[in-house]
Tab-separated table of C-alpha atoms in Angstrom:
chain	number	residue	atom	x	y	z
A	22	MET	CA	94.267	86.932	87.541
A	23	ALA	CA	91.793	84.666	89.369
A	24	GLY	CA	88.350	86.146	88.947
A	25	ALA	CA	87.742	88.655	86.209
A	26	ALA	CA	86.771	92.377	86.835
A	27	SER	CA	83.112	93.345	85.949
A	28	ALA	CA	83.764	96.741	85.551
A	29	LEU	CA	86.358	99.686	86.377
A	30	PHE	CA	85.566	102.740	87.807
A	31	LEU	CA	87.084	106.214	88.275
A	32	LEU	CA	85.291	108.373	90.940
A	33	ASP	CA	85.560	111.859	92.384
A	34	ILE	CA	86.297	112.593	96.203
A	35	LYS	CA	82.541	112.725	96.698
A	36	GLY	CA	82.025	109.264	95.182
A	37	ARG	CA	80.612	110.365	91.922
A	38	VAL	CA	81.207	108.279	88.735
A	39	LEU	CA	83.705	110.268	86.391
A	40	VAL	CA	84.668	107.479	83.920
A	41	TRP	CA	83.624	103.897	83.800
A	42	ARG	CA	84.441	100.860	81.582
A	43	ASP	CA	81.813	97.827	81.726
A	44	TYR	CA	83.498	94.731	80.701
A	45	ARG	CA	81.119	91.915	81.640
A	46	GLY	CA	77.598	93.725	82.047
A	47	ASP	CA	76.673	92.469	85.395
A	48	VAL	CA	77.584	95.654	87.648
A	49	THR	CA	76.186	99.065	86.608
A	50	ALA	CA	77.463	102.492	87.340
A	51	VAL	CA	74.390	103.338	89.503
A	52	GLN	CA	75.169	100.365	91.716
A	53	ALA	CA	78.860	101.380	92.130
A	54	GLU	CA	77.967	105.110	92.929
A	55	LYS	CA	75.481	104.233	95.413
A	56	PHE	CA	77.628	101.774	97.136
A	57	PHE	CA	80.597	104.321	97.274
A	58	THR	CA	78.262	107.156	98.318
A	59	LYS	CA	76.967	105.017	101.373
A	60	LEU	CA	80.579	104.034	102.262
A	61	ILE	CA	81.663	107.737	102.598
A	62	GLU	CA	78.388	108.669	104.314
A	63	LYS	CA	78.731	105.919	106.788
A	64	ASP	CA	82.408	105.799	107.588
A	65	GLY	CA	83.288	109.506	106.702
A	66	ASP	CA	86.878	108.690	105.109
A	67	PRO	CA	87.206	105.550	102.986
A	68	ASP	CA	91.045	105.723	103.827
A	69	THR	CA	90.209	104.088	107.226
A	70	GLN	CA	88.343	101.390	105.660
A	71	SER	CA	89.433	98.128	104.203
A	72	PRO	CA	90.361	98.476	100.298
A	73	VAL	CA	88.105	95.378	99.625
A	74	VAL	CA	84.382	95.715	100.672
A	75	CYS	CA	81.543	93.292	99.453
A	76	ASP	CA	78.073	94.476	99.145
A	77	ASN	CA	75.090	92.515	97.762
A	78	GLY	CA	77.239	89.958	96.038
A	79	VAL	CA	79.551	92.418	94.378
A	80	SER	CA	83.205	92.669	95.629
A	81	TYR	CA	84.426	96.265	95.499
A	82	MET	CA	88.220	96.956	95.548
A	83	PHE	CA	89.511	100.736	95.503
A	84	ILE	CA	92.417	102.848	96.099
A	85	GLN	CA	92.615	106.751	96.233
A	86	HIS	CA	95.334	108.836	94.224
A	87	ASN	CA	95.055	112.543	95.052
A	88	ASN	CA	91.428	113.582	94.516
A	89	VAL	CA	90.301	110.261	92.423
A	90	TYR	CA	89.358	106.903	93.718
A	91	LEU	CA	90.029	104.016	91.234
A	92	MET	CA	87.765	101.030	91.863
A	93	THR	CA	87.051	97.703	90.200
A	94	ALA	CA	84.008	95.556	90.806
A	95	SER	CA	83.535	91.775	90.410
A	96	ARG	CA	80.787	89.327	91.076
A	97	GLN	CA	83.260	86.439	90.847
A	98	ASN	CA	85.547	84.931	93.521
A	99	CYS	CA	88.489	87.179	92.626
A	100	ASN	CA	92.067	87.574	93.843
A	101	ALA	CA	91.688	90.973	95.491
A	102	ALA	CA	95.567	91.625	95.619
A	103	SER	CA	96.028	91.287	91.849
A	104	HIS	CA	93.019	93.687	91.306
A	105	LEU	CA	94.654	96.225	93.690
A	106	LEU	CA	98.181	95.675	91.979
A	107	PHE	CA	96.216	96.542	88.581
A	108	LEU	CA	94.766	99.721	89.918
A	109	HIS	CA	98.182	101.006	91.049
A	110	ARG	CA	99.528	99.934	87.553
A	111	VAL	CA	96.551	102.185	85.978
A	112	VAL	CA	97.689	104.907	88.217
A	113	ASP	CA	101.324	104.650	86.730
A	114	VAL	CA	99.993	104.730	83.169
A	115	PHE	CA	97.736	107.761	83.806
A	116	LYS	CA	100.796	109.552	85.414
A	117	HIS	CA	102.687	108.921	82.276
A	118	TYR	CA	100.281	110.308	79.911
A	119	PHE	CA	99.021	113.262	81.973
A	120	GLU	CA	102.048	114.244	84.420
A	121	GLU	CA	99.627	113.842	87.352
A	122	LEU	CA	96.421	111.914	87.963
A	123	GLU	CA	93.565	114.337	89.231
A	124	GLU	CA	90.001	114.899	88.418
A	125	GLU	CA	90.857	117.774	86.255
A	126	SER	CA	93.216	115.607	84.053
A	127	LEU	CA	90.544	113.032	83.650
A	128	ARG	CA	88.068	115.421	82.559
A	129	ASP	CA	90.418	117.046	80.037
A	130	ASN	CA	91.429	113.561	78.497
A	131	PHE	CA	88.277	111.425	78.365
A	132	VAL	CA	89.060	110.027	74.946
A	133	VAL	CA	92.543	108.940	75.815
A	134	VAL	CA	91.358	107.547	79.249
A	135	TYR	CA	88.808	105.358	77.452
A	136	GLU	CA	91.355	104.135	74.731
A	137	LEU	CA	93.743	103.266	77.482
A	138	LEU	CA	91.140	101.258	79.611
A	139	ASP	CA	90.251	99.370	76.465
A	140	GLU	CA	93.890	98.303	76.112
A	141	MET	CA	94.980	97.462	79.474
A	142	MET	CA	91.836	95.218	80.149
A	143	ASP	CA	89.936	92.919	78.045
A	144	PHE	CA	86.580	91.385	79.165
A	145	GLY	CA	87.744	91.951	82.800
A	146	TYR	CA	91.393	90.520	82.365
A	147	PRO	CA	94.497	92.863	82.545
A	148	GLN	CA	96.297	92.909	79.224
A	149	PHE	CA	99.027	95.608	78.875
A	150	THR	CA	100.039	97.837	81.690
A	151	GLU	CA	103.566	99.103	80.242
A	152	ALA	CA	103.388	102.837	79.851
A	153	LYS	CA	106.256	103.145	77.295
A	154	ILE	CA	104.518	100.227	74.910
A	155	LEU	CA	101.188	101.868	75.153
A	156	SER	CA	102.431	105.230	74.366
A	157	GLU	CA	103.674	103.822	71.055
A	158	PHE	CA	100.244	103.296	69.483
A	159	ILE	CA	97.950	105.487	71.910
A	160	LYS	CA	99.058	109.194	71.442
A	161	THR	CA	97.836	112.087	73.573
A	162	ASP	CA	97.870	114.678	70.720
A	163	ALA	CA	95.063	114.615	68.224
A	164	TYR	CA	97.079	115.246	65.094
A	165	ARG	CA	99.137	112.289	66.092
A	166	MET	CA	96.154	110.013	66.050
A	167	GLU	CA	95.074	110.901	62.443
A	168	VAL	CA	97.524	108.420	60.799
A	169	THR	CA	96.267	104.832	61.388
A	170	GLN	CA	98.724	103.397	63.889
A	171	ARG	CA	99.665	99.493	63.955
A	172	PRO	CA	100.119	98.162	67.320
A	173	PRO	CA	103.909	97.727	68.210
A	174	MET	CA	105.172	94.231	67.948
A	175	ALA	CA	105.544	94.163	71.681
A	176	VAL	CA	101.828	93.983	72.151
A	177	THR	CA	101.604	90.578	70.484
A	178	ASN	CA	105.120	89.461	71.610
A	179	ALA	CA	105.811	87.364	74.675
A	180	VAL	CA	108.112	90.184	75.636
A	181	SER	CA	105.429	92.923	76.092
A	182	TRP	CA	107.788	95.290	77.972
A	183	ARG	CA	110.251	95.882	75.171
A	184	SER	CA	109.908	97.059	71.613
A	185	GLU	CA	111.781	95.363	68.853
A	186	GLY	CA	114.429	97.337	66.725
A	187	ILE	CA	116.033	99.346	69.498
A	188	ARG	CA	119.501	100.372	68.438
A	189	TYR	CA	122.305	101.917	70.387
A	190	LYS	CA	125.944	103.067	69.214
A	191	LYS	CA	127.184	102.179	72.623
A	192	ASN	CA	125.750	99.392	74.713
A	193	GLU	CA	125.630	100.314	78.425
A	194	VAL	CA	124.128	98.786	81.691
A	195	PHE	CA	124.071	100.399	85.055
A	196	LEU	CA	123.092	98.491	88.201
A	197	ASP	CA	122.702	99.993	91.749
A	198	VAL	CA	121.683	98.487	94.802
A	199	VAL	CA	119.647	100.820	97.107
A	200	GLU	CA	118.880	99.745	100.448
A	201	SER	CA	116.768	101.371	103.349
A	202	VAL	CA	117.271	100.373	107.033
A	203	ASN	CA	114.331	100.613	109.432
A	204	ILE	CA	115.478	100.284	113.247
A	205	LEU	CA	113.194	101.107	116.184
A	206	VAL	CA	115.270	101.602	119.402
A	207	ASN	CA	113.734	101.956	122.850
A	208	SER	CA	114.779	104.539	125.529
A	209	ASN	CA	117.189	102.046	127.219
A	210	GLY	CA	119.149	101.618	123.898
A	211	GLN	CA	117.763	98.000	122.962
A	212	ILE	CA	116.761	97.396	119.401
A	213	ILE	CA	113.088	96.463	119.233
A	214	ARG	CA	112.785	95.918	115.610
A	215	SER	CA	115.041	96.072	112.522
A	216	ASP	CA	114.757	95.155	108.864
A	217	VAL	CA	116.482	96.141	105.573
A	218	VAL	CA	114.304	96.698	102.446
A	219	GLY	CA	116.492	96.906	99.164
A	220	ALA	CA	116.085	97.323	95.484
A	221	LEU	CA	118.063	96.418	92.697
A	222	LYS	CA	117.622	99.228	90.190
A	223	MET	CA	118.962	99.107	86.638
A	224	ARG	CA	119.332	101.503	83.609
A	225	THR	CA	119.869	99.597	80.238
A	226	TYR	CA	120.836	101.176	76.838
A	227	LEU	CA	121.200	97.715	74.953
A	228	SER	CA	120.323	97.069	71.152
A	229	GLY	CA	118.046	94.309	70.167
A	230	MET	CA	116.656	91.682	72.535
A	231	PRO	CA	119.503	91.287	74.863
A	232	GLU	CA	119.700	88.222	77.377
A	233	CYS	CA	121.104	89.173	80.695
A	234	LYS	CA	121.862	87.030	83.698
A	235	LEU	CA	122.855	87.917	87.268
A	236	GLY	CA	123.932	86.031	90.295
A	237	LEU	CA	123.803	86.787	94.030
A	238	ASN	CA	125.466	85.641	97.012
A	239	ASP	CA	122.423	83.897	98.078
A	240	ARG	CA	122.670	81.317	100.877
A	241	VAL	CA	120.243	78.984	99.100
A	242	LEU	CA	122.422	78.968	95.846
A	243	LEU	CA	125.698	78.528	97.670
A	244	GLU	CA	124.436	75.821	99.972
A	245	ALA	CA	123.001	74.064	96.776
A	246	GLN	CA	126.357	74.262	94.879
A	247	GLY	CA	128.113	72.656	97.903
A	248	ARG	CA	129.965	75.906	98.384
A	249	SER	CA	131.221	77.554	101.677
A	250	SER	CA	129.306	80.940	102.394
A	251	LYS	CA	132.217	81.967	104.693
A	252	GLY	CA	129.828	84.301	106.211
A	253	LYS	CA	129.242	86.402	103.081
A	254	ALA	CA	125.965	84.738	101.995
A	255	ILE	CA	122.631	86.280	102.829
A	256	ASP	CA	119.107	85.036	103.388
A	257	LEU	CA	116.611	87.057	101.091
A	258	ASP	CA	112.942	87.330	102.210
A	259	ASP	CA	109.644	88.672	100.410
A	260	ILE	CA	111.596	88.856	96.819
A	261	LYS	CA	109.479	90.537	94.130
A	262	PHE	CA	110.749	90.520	90.565
A	263	HIS	CA	110.062	92.475	87.468
A	264	GLN	CA	107.749	90.875	85.082
A	265	CYS	CA	110.866	90.446	82.857
A	266	VAL	CA	112.546	87.899	85.051
A	267	ARG	CA	112.056	84.196	84.407
A	268	LEU	CA	110.824	82.873	87.539
A	269	ALA	CA	111.137	79.471	86.557
A	270	ARG	CA	114.732	79.740	86.163
A	271	PHE	CA	115.403	81.595	89.560
A	272	GLU	CA	113.558	78.755	91.186
A	273	ASN	CA	115.662	76.169	89.505
A	274	ASP	CA	119.148	77.496	89.817
A	275	ARG	CA	118.750	80.916	91.637
A	276	THR	CA	119.907	82.790	88.430
A	277	ILE	CA	118.172	85.784	87.492
A	278	ALA	CA	117.896	85.716	83.747
A	279	PHE	CA	115.878	88.289	81.815
A	280	ILE	CA	115.441	90.441	78.766
A	281	PRO	CA	115.318	93.916	80.193
A	282	PRO	CA	112.968	96.812	79.430
A	283	ASP	CA	114.639	99.783	77.622
A	284	GLY	CA	115.545	102.473	80.201
A	285	SER	CA	115.296	102.568	83.960
A	286	PHE	CA	113.195	99.918	86.041
A	287	ASP	CA	113.469	98.114	89.157
A	288	LEU	CA	114.689	94.595	88.671
A	289	MET	CA	114.074	93.122	92.063
A	290	THR	CA	113.085	94.328	95.493
A	291	TYR	CA	113.603	92.411	98.695
A	292	ARG	CA	113.533	92.394	102.394
A	293	LEU	CA	115.813	91.145	105.204
A	294	SER	CA	114.398	90.558	108.753
A	295	THR	CA	117.826	90.531	110.370
A	296	GLN	CA	119.527	92.402	113.328
A	297	VAL	CA	121.171	95.446	112.273
A	298	LYS	CA	123.119	97.791	114.489
A	299	PRO	CA	122.373	101.448	114.176
A	300	LEU	CA	124.777	102.868	111.493
A	301	ILE	CA	124.570	106.362	113.301
A	302	TRP	CA	123.999	106.065	117.198
A	303	VAL	CA	122.374	109.287	118.667
A	304	GLU	CA	122.213	109.668	122.573
A	305	ALA	CA	120.331	112.700	124.101
A	306	GLN	CA	120.509	113.791	127.596
A	307	VAL	CA	117.770	116.465	128.535
A	308	GLU	CA	118.125	118.568	131.905
A	309	ARG	CA	115.489	121.102	133.050
A	310	HIS	CA	116.416	123.819	135.164
A	311	SER	CA	113.921	125.454	137.545
A	312	ARG	CA	110.985	125.090	135.039
A	313	SER	CA	112.212	127.766	132.878
A	314	ARG	CA	115.145	126.574	131.180
A	315	MET	CA	115.759	123.251	129.286
A	316	GLU	CA	119.224	122.166	128.222
A	317	MET	CA	120.062	119.425	125.824
A	318	MET	CA	123.259	117.563	125.075
A	319	VAL	CA	123.229	115.247	121.984
A	320	LYS	CA	126.195	112.860	120.891
A	321	ALA	CA	125.975	111.333	117.305
A	322	ARG	CA	128.478	108.505	116.588
A	323	SER	CA	128.983	106.707	113.316
A	324	GLN	CA	129.403	102.995	113.544
A	325	PHE	CA	130.525	102.031	110.368
A	326	LYS	CA	134.149	101.703	108.902
A	327	GLU	CA	136.110	104.723	108.295
A	328	ARG	CA	136.574	104.251	104.488
A	329	SER	CA	132.637	105.103	104.203
A	330	THR	CA	130.935	108.364	104.417
A	331	ALA	CA	127.427	109.079	105.375
A	332	THR	CA	126.068	112.262	103.437
A	333	ASN	CA	122.967	114.258	103.945
A	334	VAL	CA	122.746	113.286	107.547
A	335	GLU	CA	119.618	114.702	109.160
A	336	ILE	CA	118.892	114.287	112.942
A	337	GLU	CA	115.346	115.272	114.044
A	338	LEU	CA	115.135	115.849	117.993
A	339	PRO	CA	111.696	116.377	119.574
A	340	VAL	CA	111.571	119.363	121.841
A	341	PRO	CA	108.604	120.695	124.021
A	342	CYS	CA	106.039	122.692	122.064
A	343	ASP	CA	106.250	125.752	124.424
A	344	ALA	CA	109.846	126.062	124.115
A	345	THR	CA	111.417	129.372	122.801
A	346	ASN	CA	114.613	131.321	122.548
A	347	PRO	CA	116.787	128.344	121.154
A	348	ASN	CA	120.615	128.698	121.550
A	349	LEU	CA	122.350	126.226	119.435
A	350	ARG	CA	125.814	124.981	119.149
A	351	THR	CA	127.463	122.241	117.066
A	352	SER	CA	130.639	120.612	116.604
A	353	MET	CA	129.845	119.752	113.149
A	354	GLY	CA	127.192	120.990	110.656
A	355	SER	CA	124.314	123.292	111.350
A	356	ALA	CA	121.300	122.967	113.623
A	357	THR	CA	117.858	124.873	113.409
A	358	TYR	CA	114.794	124.924	115.496
A	359	ALA	CA	111.614	124.014	113.599
A	360	PRO	CA	108.612	125.042	116.013
A	361	GLU	CA	106.149	123.742	113.215
A	362	LYS	CA	107.515	120.148	113.932
A	363	ASP	CA	108.133	120.945	117.632
A	364	ALA	CA	111.693	119.436	116.652
A	365	LEU	CA	115.380	120.582	116.356
A	366	ILE	CA	117.072	119.621	113.194
A	367	TRP	CA	120.740	118.749	113.126
A	368	LYS	CA	122.102	118.552	109.559
A	369	ILE	CA	125.547	117.204	108.804
A	370	LYS	CA	126.758	117.232	105.039
A	371	SER	CA	129.284	114.849	105.295
A	372	PHE	CA	129.727	112.023	108.369
A	373	SER	CA	132.792	109.913	108.074
A	374	GLY	CA	133.062	106.400	109.680
A	375	GLY	CA	134.423	106.217	113.365
A	376	LYS	CA	133.411	109.887	113.928
A	377	GLU	CA	131.578	111.550	116.837
A	378	TYR	CA	130.036	114.948	117.059
A	379	MET	CA	128.095	116.711	119.590
A	380	LEU	CA	125.290	119.457	119.733
A	381	ARG	CA	124.398	121.469	122.579
A	382	ALA	CA	121.077	123.345	122.897
A	383	GLU	CA	119.268	125.592	125.397
A	384	PHE	CA	115.613	126.484	125.463
A	385	SER	CA	113.532	128.863	127.449
A	386	LEU	CA	110.307	127.429	129.033
A	387	PRO	CA	107.202	129.121	130.377
A	388	SER	CA	107.447	129.509	134.231
A	389	VAL	CA	103.706	129.006	134.626
A	390	THR	CA	102.245	125.809	133.462
A	391	ASP	CA	98.725	124.290	133.310
A	392	GLU	CA	98.213	121.368	136.077
A	393	ASP	CA	95.448	120.074	134.058
A	394	ALA	CA	97.428	119.913	130.633
A	395	ALA	CA	97.727	116.553	129.011
A	396	PRO	CA	101.089	114.980	129.456
A	397	GLU	CA	103.908	115.781	127.373
A	398	ARG	CA	104.156	113.747	124.169
A	399	LYS	CA	107.514	111.642	124.018
A	400	ALA	CA	108.267	111.621	120.320
A	401	PRO	CA	111.183	109.480	119.207
A	402	ILE	CA	114.461	110.832	117.521
A	403	ARG	CA	114.531	110.267	113.774
A	404	VAL	CA	117.757	109.799	111.817
A	405	LYS	CA	118.114	109.912	107.934
A	406	PHE	CA	121.202	109.663	105.840
A	407	GLU	CA	122.581	108.241	102.845
A	408	ILE	CA	125.890	106.068	102.318
A	409	PRO	CA	126.996	105.742	98.935
A	410	TYR	CA	128.655	102.327	97.827
A	411	PHE	CA	127.690	100.717	100.998
A	412	THR	CA	125.030	97.994	101.664
A	413	VAL	CA	123.955	96.632	105.117
A	414	SER	CA	122.908	93.407	104.026
A	415	GLY	CA	126.163	92.566	102.328
A	416	ILE	CA	124.239	91.588	99.085
A	417	GLN	CA	126.781	91.193	96.123
A	418	VAL	CA	125.496	91.119	92.546
A	419	CYS	CA	127.524	89.324	89.922
A	420	PRO	CA	126.633	89.980	86.248
A	421	SER	CA	127.372	86.594	84.673
A	422	GLU	CA	126.335	86.839	80.833
A	423	ILE	CA	124.924	89.623	78.548
A	424	ILE	CA	123.985	88.299	74.979
A	425	ILE	CA	123.158	90.983	72.509
């Protein structure tokens, strides 16, 4: 991390320091508290501000979690993104120890908090942020700390995310590809923006220090090997790997080689900026009758192959805030009126490919309206669903080798 942190602060919702750890001696708790209090008084809500603020030659970087602010301060020209990433890792470690990170959990565990801060950062540089490894030699129960603990080998190993001596009677690896599709469509049915955000999620139960290798149907790899893509290759953007992946190997031959952590983790996340057609297309027609009644007809059509099935489909349709007396009919699933959201919620448990379902709804409207009232808000229609064993991007993961 370019540029070391001078100190790390944990502050309450009012900007008062709860816990702080001084690493370099050039930023005091008084300075940090005055700065943060001034920031709150000036802007009211730090959430609306940039997470990086410079004041009197000191760079402050902070994030909020529940009713606690986590902040680092540095007098050096530091990499702000790496400091913010470290703060998020600190949150993950505290949640692993205390179930939830709040002011109360910090006050109840001052000793453990200071021990963790000492191990996670040394002289302003991050050291170990793997909660599973830290929990092997920093215990939360007092009686477990009576015996002198030797740090696990993972702390001094190059492989800091996996302990040695792991043994299983049965070696197993589970790999899931989970993708989220974000599509914005205007009122004319034109797609304004679409992208796919995906993650390779793994669960590994392997003995020893296993070496794993995976391959992808990546266009860069196939073109480098002189192989024809045949329309199945994909262009991955914004790839982010778990720290266990050997980046040099991936840059060289696009092979994902790694020694996995034990248990569940995200091996890789990625994004594809590609034109994607909506998998479930929703059309809504709204008619108003004599200002006192509104009728809505909605069609939902699946635009994927018949062999796939969408589950837990939820369609949220906006309705006027003064609508009453709903009369709802559906050809599939169930519909309910949610006045707290000013919306109609249509739920379909199972939606097969190539199918079309309809919903009809009638609402009563007040016959008298305020002429000076603000124009009606036009909220978007939201669609949420899951399709098991289906990827929009067409990504293919091929395990090539596992050496135990």
